[in-house]
Coordinates of C-alpha atoms and ligand atoms in Angstrom, one line a residue:
M181 CA 0.0 0.0 0.0
T182 CA 1.3 3.5 -0.8
E183 CA 1.7 5.7 2.2
R184 CA -0.1 9.0 2.1
K185 CA 2.1 12.1 2.6
D186 CA -0.5 14.1 4.6
D187 CA -3.9 13.4 5.9
R188 CA -5.9 15.7 3.8
L189 CA -8.9 14.4 1.9
W190 CA -7.4 15.6 -1.3
G191 CA -4.0 16.8 -2.5
G192 CA -2.6 14.1 -4.8
R193 CA -2.7 16.4 -7.8
F194 CA -1.2 19.4 -6.0
E195 CA 2.4 20.3 -6.1
R196 CA 2.4 23.0 -3.5
E197 CA 0.6 23.5 -0.1
P198 CA -2.3 26.0 0.1
N199 CA -1.6 29.5 1.1
V200 CA -1.8 29.7 4.9
R201 CA -4.3 32.5 5.0
F202 CA -6.5 30.9 2.3
D203 CA -6.3 27.6 4.1
A204 CA -7.7 29.1 7.2
F205 CA -10.3 30.9 5.1
Q206 CA -11.6 27.7 3.5
R207 CA -11.8 25.5 6.6
S208 CA -15.2 25.0 8.2
F209 CA -14.5 22.7 11.1
A210 CA -14.8 25.6 13.6
F211 CA -18.5 25.6 12.9
D212 CA -19.5 22.4 11.1
R213 CA -18.1 20.4 14.1
R214 CA -21.6 21.0 15.4
L215 CA -22.8 18.5 12.8
L216 CA -20.5 15.7 14.2
P217 CA -23.3 13.5 15.6
Y218 CA -25.2 13.6 12.3
E219 CA -22.0 13.0 10.3
I220 CA -21.3 9.9 12.4
A221 CA -24.9 8.7 12.0
V222 CA -24.5 9.0 8.2
D223 CA -21.1 7.3 8.4
R224 CA -22.7 4.4 10.2
A225 CA -25.4 4.0 7.6
W226 CA -22.8 4.3 4.8
A227 CA -20.5 1.7 6.4
K228 CA -23.4 -0.8 6.5
A229 CA -24.3 0.0 2.9
L230 CA -20.7 -0.7 1.7
E231 CA -21.0 -4.4 2.6
P232 CA -23.7 -5.4 0.0
M233 CA -21.7 -3.1 -2.4
G234 CA -18.7 -5.4 -2.0
V235 CA -16.4 -2.7 -0.6
L236 CA -16.3 -3.8 3.1
T237 CA -16.4 -7.3 4.5
A238 CA -18.8 -8.0 7.4
T239 CA -15.9 -7.9 9.8
E240 CA -14.7 -4.5 8.4
V241 CA -18.2 -3.1 8.8
K242 CA -18.2 -4.2 12.5
Q243 CA -14.8 -2.7 13.0
T244 CA -15.8 0.5 11.4
L245 CA -19.0 0.8 13.4
A246 CA -17.2 0.1 16.6
A247 CA -14.6 2.8 15.8
L248 CA -17.3 5.3 14.9
D249 CA -19.1 4.6 18.2
K250 CA -15.9 5.2 20.0
I251 CA -15.3 8.5 18.2
A252 CA -18.8 9.6 18.9
E253 CA -18.5 8.7 22.6
R254 CA -15.1 10.4 23.0
A255 CA -16.4 13.5 21.2
K256 CA -19.3 13.7 23.5
N257 CA -17.4 13.3 26.7
D258 CA -14.2 15.0 25.8
P259 CA -14.7 18.3 23.9
A260 CA -11.1 19.2 24.5
W261 CA -10.1 16.2 22.4
V262 CA -12.3 17.5 19.6
D263 CA -10.5 20.9 19.9
S264 CA -7.0 19.4 19.8
F265 CA -7.5 16.5 17.4
G266 CA -9.6 18.8 15.2
A267 CA -7.1 21.6 15.2
N268 CA -6.0 20.8 11.7
A269 CA -9.2 19.2 10.4
E270 CA -10.5 20.9 7.3
D271 CA -14.1 20.1 8.1
V272 CA -16.3 17.6 10.0
H273 CA -15.9 15.0 7.3
H274 CA -12.1 15.2 7.5
F275 CA -12.2 15.1 11.3
V276 CA -14.1 11.8 11.3
E277 CA -11.8 10.2 8.7
K278 CA -8.7 11.3 10.6
A279 CA -10.1 9.8 13.8
L280 CA -11.1 6.6 12.0
V281 CA -7.7 6.2 10.4
E282 CA -6.2 6.7 13.9
E283 CA -8.4 3.9 15.2
L284 CA -8.3 1.5 12.3
G285 CA -5.3 2.3 10.1
P286 CA -5.9 2.2 6.3
L287 CA -9.3 0.5 6.8
G288 CA -10.4 4.0 7.9
W289 CA -9.7 5.2 4.3
K290 CA -12.3 2.9 2.8
L291 CA -15.4 4.5 4.3
H292 CA -15.3 7.4 1.8
T293 CA -15.6 5.0 -1.1
S294 CA -18.0 6.2 -3.8
R295 CA -19.3 9.1 -1.8
S296 CA -18.7 12.9 -1.7
R297 CA -18.6 15.5 0.9
N298 CA -21.2 17.3 -1.2
E299 CA -23.9 14.7 -0.5
L300 CA -22.6 14.3 3.1
I301 CA -22.9 17.9 4.1
A302 CA -26.4 18.2 2.5
T303 CA -27.4 15.1 4.5
D304 CA -25.9 16.2 7.8
F305 CA -27.4 19.7 7.4
R306 CA -30.9 18.3 6.7
L307 CA -30.7 16.1 9.8
F308 CA -29.7 19.1 11.8
V309 CA -32.6 21.2 10.5
I310 CA -35.1 18.4 11.3
D311 CA -33.9 18.2 14.9
A312 CA -33.6 22.0 15.2
A313 CA -37.1 22.6 14.0
A314 CA -38.4 20.1 16.5
E315 CA -36.5 21.8 19.3
I316 CA -37.8 25.3 18.3
Q317 CA -41.3 23.8 18.1
R318 CA -41.1 22.7 21.7
G319 CA -40.0 26.3 22.5
V320 CA -43.0 27.7 20.7
E321 CA -45.3 25.3 22.5
A322 CA -44.0 26.4 25.8
L323 CA -44.7 30.0 24.9
L324 CA -48.2 29.0 23.8
N325 CA -48.8 27.4 27.1
A326 CA -47.7 30.6 28.9
F327 CA -50.2 32.5 26.7
L328 CA -52.9 30.0 27.7
T329 CA -52.2 30.3 31.4
Q330 CA -52.3 34.1 31.2
A331 CA -55.4 34.1 29.0
K332 CA -57.3 31.8 31.5
A333 CA -56.4 34.1 34.4
S334 CA -57.5 37.2 32.5
L335 CA -61.0 36.3 31.4
D336 CA -62.6 39.0 33.5
V337 CA -60.2 41.8 32.5
P338 CA -61.4 44.1 29.8
M339 CA -59.1 46.4 28.0
P340 CA -59.3 49.0 25.2
G341 CA -58.7 47.3 21.9
M342 CA -56.9 49.6 19.6
T343 CA -56.4 50.2 15.9
H344 CA -54.0 52.9 14.6
M345 CA -52.9 53.0 18.3
Q346 CA -56.2 54.7 19.0
H347 CA -58.7 53.3 21.5
A348 CA -61.3 51.6 19.4
Q349 CA -63.6 49.0 21.1
P350 CA -63.4 47.1 24.3
I351 CA -61.9 43.6 24.2
L352 CA -60.9 41.1 26.8
L353 CA -57.2 41.0 27.8
S354 CA -57.5 37.2 27.2
H355 CA -58.5 37.9 23.6
F356 CA -55.5 40.2 23.1
L357 CA -53.2 37.5 24.5
L358 CA -54.8 34.8 22.3
A359 CA -54.3 37.1 19.3
H360 CA -50.5 36.8 19.8
A361 CA -50.8 33.1 20.5
E362 CA -52.6 32.5 17.2
A363 CA -49.6 34.0 15.3
F364 CA -47.3 31.6 17.0
T365 CA -49.5 28.6 16.0
R366 CA -48.8 29.5 12.4
D367 CA -45.1 29.4 13.2
V368 CA -45.5 25.8 14.3
T369 CA -47.0 25.0 10.9
R370 CA -44.0 26.7 9.2
L371 CA -41.6 24.7 11.4
Q372 CA -43.3 21.5 10.5
H373 CA -43.1 22.5 6.8
A374 CA -39.4 23.2 7.1
A375 CA -38.8 19.8 8.7
A376 CA -40.8 18.1 6.0
S377 CA -38.8 20.0 3.4
A378 CA -35.5 18.7 5.0
D379 CA -36.9 15.2 5.2
A380 CA -35.3 13.7 2.1
C381 CA -32.0 11.8 2.0
P382 CA -29.4 12.9 -0.5
M383 CA -27.0 10.0 0.1
G384 CA -26.3 8.2 -3.1
S385 CA -26.2 11.4 -5.1
G386 CA -22.4 11.4 -5.1
A387 CA -20.6 14.6 -5.9
L388 CA -23.4 15.4 -8.4
A389 CA -24.1 12.5 -10.7
G390 CA -25.2 9.6 -8.6
N391 CA -23.5 6.4 -7.3
S392 CA -21.8 3.8 -9.5
F393 CA -21.7 1.0 -6.9
G394 CA -25.5 0.6 -6.8
V395 CA -25.9 1.8 -3.2
D396 CA -29.3 1.1 -1.7
R397 CA -30.4 4.7 -1.2
Y398 CA -33.7 3.6 0.5
A399 CA -31.9 1.5 3.1
I400 CA -29.7 4.5 4.0
A401 CA -32.6 6.9 4.1
R402 CA -34.6 4.5 6.4
E403 CA -31.6 3.9 8.7
L404 CA -31.2 7.7 9.1
G405 CA -34.9 8.2 9.8
F406 CA -35.7 10.0 6.5
S407 CA -39.1 9.3 5.0
R408 CA -38.0 10.0 1.4
I409 CA -34.9 10.1 -0.8
T410 CA -34.0 13.1 -2.9
A411 CA -35.2 12.8 -6.5
N412 CA -32.3 14.2 -8.5
S413 CA -28.6 13.9 -7.7
L414 CA -27.7 17.3 -9.2
D415 CA -30.5 19.0 -7.3
A416 CA -29.7 17.1 -4.1
V417 CA -26.2 18.5 -3.8
S418 CA -27.2 22.1 -4.6
D419 CA -30.6 22.4 -2.9
R420 CA -30.7 24.5 0.3
D421 CA -34.5 25.2 0.1
F422 CA -34.9 23.3 3.4
A423 CA -32.5 25.8 5.0
L424 CA -34.4 28.7 3.6
D425 CA -37.7 27.2 4.8
Y426 CA -36.2 26.8 8.3
L427 CA -34.9 30.4 8.3
F428 CA -38.2 31.6 7.1
A429 CA -39.9 29.8 10.0
L430 CA -37.4 31.3 12.4
T431 CA -38.0 34.8 10.8
G432 CA -41.7 34.3 11.4
I433 CA -41.1 33.5 15.0
A434 CA -38.7 36.4 15.5
T435 CA -41.1 38.8 13.8
H436 CA -44.0 37.7 16.0
L437 CA -41.8 37.9 19.1
S438 CA -40.7 41.3 18.1
R439 CA -44.3 42.5 17.8
L440 CA -45.2 40.9 21.1
A441 CA -42.2 42.7 22.6
E442 CA -43.3 46.0 21.2
D443 CA -46.7 45.6 22.9
F444 CA -45.1 44.8 26.2
V445 CA -42.6 47.6 26.1
L446 CA -45.6 50.0 25.5
F447 CA -47.8 48.3 28.2
A448 CA -45.0 48.6 30.7
S449 CA -44.5 52.3 30.1
Q450 CA -45.9 54.8 32.6
D451 CA -48.4 56.1 30.0
F452 CA -50.1 52.8 29.6
S453 CA -49.3 51.1 32.9
Y454 CA -51.1 48.0 31.7
A455 CA -48.4 45.5 32.7
I456 CA -46.0 45.3 35.6
L457 CA -42.6 44.1 34.5
P458 CA -41.2 41.2 36.4
D459 CA -37.9 42.0 38.2
E460 CA -36.4 38.8 36.8
Y461 CA -36.7 40.0 33.3
S462 CA -35.9 43.6 33.7
T463 CA -32.8 45.7 34.3
G464 CA -32.1 49.0 36.1
S465 CA -30.5 52.2 35.1
S466 CA -26.9 53.0 36.2
L467 CA -27.9 56.6 36.6
M468 CA -31.7 56.9 37.4
P469 CA -32.5 54.9 40.5
Q470 CA -36.3 54.7 39.8
K471 CA -35.9 53.0 36.4
K472 CA -37.0 49.4 35.6
N473 CA -36.4 48.8 32.0
P474 CA -38.1 46.2 29.8
D475 CA -34.7 45.0 28.4
S476 CA -35.9 41.4 27.9
W477 CA -38.5 42.6 25.4
E478 CA -36.3 45.2 23.9
L479 CA -33.5 42.7 23.2
I480 CA -36.0 40.2 21.8
R481 CA -37.2 43.0 19.5
G482 CA -33.6 44.0 18.7
K483 CA -32.4 40.5 17.9
S484 CA -35.1 39.9 15.4
G485 CA -33.0 41.8 12.9
R486 CA -30.3 39.2 12.8
I487 CA -32.8 36.4 12.2
T488 CA -34.2 38.3 9.2
G489 CA -30.6 39.0 8.2
A490 CA -29.7 35.3 8.2
L491 CA -32.6 34.6 5.8
L492 CA -31.7 37.4 3.5
G493 CA -28.0 36.4 3.6
L494 CA -28.7 32.8 2.5
L495 CA -31.2 34.0 -0.2
T496 CA -28.4 36.3 -1.5
T497 CA -25.8 33.5 -1.4
L498 CA -28.1 31.2 -3.4
K499 CA -29.1 33.7 -6.0
G500 CA -27.1 33.3 -9.1
L501 CA -25.4 30.0 -8.1
P502 CA -24.9 27.6 -11.0
T503 CA -26.8 24.3 -10.6
S504 CA -24.8 21.7 -8.7
Y505 CA -22.6 22.0 -5.6
Q506 CA -20.6 25.2 -5.3
R507 CA -18.3 26.0 -2.3
D508 CA -20.4 29.1 -1.7
L509 CA -22.9 26.7 -0.1
Q510 CA -20.6 26.3 2.9
E511 CA -21.9 29.8 3.8
D512 CA -25.3 28.3 4.6
K513 CA -24.4 27.0 8.1
E514 CA -23.0 29.7 10.4
A515 CA -25.9 32.1 10.1
L516 CA -28.5 29.4 10.4
F517 CA -26.8 27.9 13.5
A518 CA -26.7 31.4 15.0
A519 CA -30.3 32.2 14.1
H520 CA -31.4 28.9 15.6
D521 CA -29.6 29.6 18.9
Q522 CA -30.9 33.1 19.1
V523 CA -34.5 32.1 18.5
A524 CA -34.2 29.3 21.1
D525 CA -33.0 32.0 23.6
M526 CA -35.6 34.5 22.5
L527 CA -38.4 32.0 23.0
A528 CA -37.2 31.0 26.4
V529 CA -36.8 34.6 27.6
A530 CA -40.2 35.5 26.1
T531 CA -41.9 32.6 27.8
G532 CA -40.4 33.4 31.2
A533 CA -41.2 37.1 30.9
L534 CA -44.7 36.5 29.7
A535 CA -45.4 33.9 32.4
S536 CA -44.2 36.2 35.2
T537 CA -45.9 39.4 33.9
K538 CA -48.6 40.8 36.1
F539 CA -51.3 42.8 34.5
N540 CA -52.8 45.9 36.0
A541 CA -56.5 44.8 35.9
D542 CA -57.8 48.0 37.5
R543 CA -56.0 50.2 35.1
L544 CA -57.0 48.1 32.1
R545 CA -60.7 48.1 33.2
A546 CA -60.7 51.8 33.8
A547 CA -59.2 52.5 30.3
A548 CA -61.8 50.1 28.8
S549 CA -64.6 51.8 30.6
N550 CA -64.4 55.1 28.6
P551 CA -68.0 55.3 27.2
V552 CA -66.6 56.6 23.9
L553 CA -65.5 53.0 23.2
L554 CA -69.2 52.2 23.0
A555 CA -69.9 54.5 20.1
T556 CA -70.1 51.6 17.6
E557 CA -72.6 49.9 20.0
A558 CA -74.6 53.2 19.9
A559 CA -74.7 53.0 16.1
D560 CA -75.7 49.4 16.3
Y561 CA -78.6 50.4 18.7
L562 CA -79.9 52.7 16.0
V563 CA -79.5 50.0 13.3
R564 CA -81.7 47.8 15.4
K565 CA -84.3 50.6 15.3
D566 CA -84.2 50.3 11.6
I567 CA -81.9 53.2 10.8
P568 CA -79.5 52.5 7.9
F569 CA -76.0 52.1 9.3
R570 CA -74.4 55.1 7.4
Q571 CA -77.1 57.3 8.9
A572 CA -76.7 55.8 12.3
H573 CA -72.9 56.4 12.1
D574 CA -73.6 60.1 11.3
I575 CA -76.2 60.4 14.1
V576 CA -73.8 59.0 16.7
G577 CA -71.1 61.4 15.4
K578 CA -73.4 64.3 16.1
V579 CA -74.3 62.9 19.5
L580 CA -70.6 62.7 20.4
R581 CA -70.1 66.3 19.2
E582 CA -73.0 67.5 21.3
A583 CA -71.6 65.6 24.4
E584 CA -68.2 67.1 23.8
K585 CA -69.7 70.6 23.7
H586 CA -71.3 70.1 27.1
G587 CA -68.2 68.3 28.5
V588 CA -70.2 65.1 29.4
S589 CA -70.1 61.6 28.3
F590 CA -72.5 60.9 25.4
I591 CA -74.4 58.3 27.3
A592 CA -75.1 60.9 30.0
L593 CA -77.0 63.2 27.5
P594 CA -80.7 63.5 28.4
L595 CA -83.1 61.7 26.2
E596 CA -84.6 65.0 25.0
K597 CA -81.2 66.1 23.7
L598 CA -80.8 62.8 21.9
K599 CA -84.2 62.9 20.4
Q600 CA -83.4 66.3 18.9
I601 CA -80.7 64.6 17.0
S602 CA -82.7 61.5 16.1
T603 CA -86.2 60.4 17.1
A604 CA -85.1 56.8 17.0
F605 CA -83.5 57.2 20.5
E606 CA -85.7 55.8 23.2
A607 CA -85.5 55.4 27.0
D608 CA -83.7 52.1 26.8
F609 CA -80.7 53.7 25.0
S610 CA -78.3 54.5 27.8
K611 CA -79.2 51.4 29.7
S612 CA -78.5 49.2 26.7
L613 CA -74.9 50.5 26.4
S614 CA -72.4 49.1 28.8
L615 CA -68.9 47.6 28.7
D616 CA -70.2 44.1 29.5
A617 CA -73.0 44.3 26.9
A618 CA -70.5 45.4 24.3
L619 CA -68.2 42.5 25.1
S620 CA -71.0 39.9 25.3
A621 CA -72.4 41.1 22.0
K622 CA -69.2 39.9 20.2
K623 CA -70.1 36.2 20.5
V624 CA -69.3 35.0 17.0
P625 CA -66.5 32.4 17.0
G626 CA -63.3 34.3 17.1
G627 CA -64.9 37.3 18.8
T628 CA -64.1 38.8 22.1
A629 CA -67.3 37.8 24.0
P630 CA -66.3 35.8 27.2
E631 CA -68.0 32.7 25.9
S632 CA -66.1 33.0 22.5
V633 CA -62.8 33.5 24.3
R634 CA -63.4 30.6 26.6
A635 CA -64.1 28.5 23.5
A636 CA -60.9 29.8 21.9
I637 CA -58.9 28.8 24.9
A638 CA -60.4 25.3 24.8
D639 CA -59.7 25.1 21.1
L640 CA -56.1 26.2 21.4
E641 CA -55.5 23.8 24.3
A642 CA -57.0 21.0 22.2
R643 CA -54.8 21.9 19.2
L644 CA -51.7 21.9 21.4
N645 CA -52.6 18.5 22.9
R646 CA -53.3 17.0 19.5
K647 CA -50.1 18.5 18.2
T648 CA -52.0 19.6 15.1
I649 CA -51.9 23.2 15.6
K650 CA -53.5 24.3 12.3
T651 CA -55.5 27.4 12.6
G652 CA -59.3 27.7 12.5
A653 CA -62.2 25.3 12.7
K654 CA -63.7 24.1 9.4
P655 CA -67.1 25.7 8.8
Ligands
LIG1040 N1 -17.5 22.3 4.0 C1 -18.3 22.0 2.8 C2 -19.7 22.7 3.0 O1 -20.0 23.1 4.1 C3 -18.5 20.6 2.7 C4 -18.5 20.1 1.3 C5 -17.2 20.4 0.7 N2 -17.1 19.9 -0.6 C6 -16.1 20.2 -1.4 N3 -16.1 19.7 -2.5 N4 -15.1 20.9 -0.9 O2 -20.4 22.9 2.0

């Protein structure tokens, strides 16, 4: 057997060593070492596949599997070994081959028969995305449970619902909380879509053209837990749509968290005073002793930028790439790993902060009790007296103007005054208008009436338990 000069995965056709700066530039072990457990799982499946292909004997398969297990074990228990042994590994594939050769001698060089790092990295990365999406889904479900707990505890707390940041109509605080929750249920659907998109095994695609040893692609896919194989070898080594799908799902979560954060930052401000920030999720000012700042929410809002950035970065990398594997694709990992880690943290902090937030029920109720929020109900009253809505709207506008002139609430105007504006007003008018009546009236499914909100809570709870989180009941 000819001895190899160095332990690179390539180099036979090169006369000179790579430029030192370039060599550092092209290496990826510093970040793709994170894929080591997946790489080893793929290696195990590949070792088994090499026996029917006539490349490894049964004994060699056994030896290779034992060595791979040993490497996996050591890497798990001894990260310092990964640091030192991996110091001159080009990438995660090179690391395992080096370790395998150290364990097995030249037998270790057989594992890479008829396969390419191009298919390996695509396979490892898909397996990572599938697990990552499941982890983030658990994070979103924890957040949804925090929403449910708060929503159940807030069923008797009304608040002013707003549009254009102007007080509009009363709603229940629970309804507001469930509005945010609903957005996160859509994120679960997107995460599941990303995982499904990653769920196809590229092994057997080779560098780009396929495999000439007749590898059983289905057996490898099954062994790795994939439910499908990729359909086209050229596409398989160049496709990163599963990574885009995952980043899009993460961007959705980050965007929803950022909007939630904005609401809570406002609610905690003195002007609103709707929510009391938990000490555990707030920080103080180095100068102003009275300050308690909503930094947890501000950082969540702030960090959403880098998640969107990761998505845009990968879209930009992919745009204009020729079909097939290109080294540019190595740039798919760092930002995705970082986005995943950040979203995991953002979700954990948001869940903790939400769960420990106390709402100022008195203040919310007082703000919701402004009779002006019942103006639409007043128009509806006239509609029930057979006035066309556009006219009713106009009449109530006049009533509000009249009340403003006298500096009183419009429901306090005497009946004679009201009748001067419209004869449709009767003695039951002022009694028919109340915060509770306005809330109870909205009893359509999806509305803010207490009974609808209770049903929405039960529905979300059931969806969470069934793990089929899809929005909306069928008509
Ligand atoms: N580090 C590479 C990546 O992340 C692995 C595949 C390398 N393939 C190659 N032909 N150099 O994409």
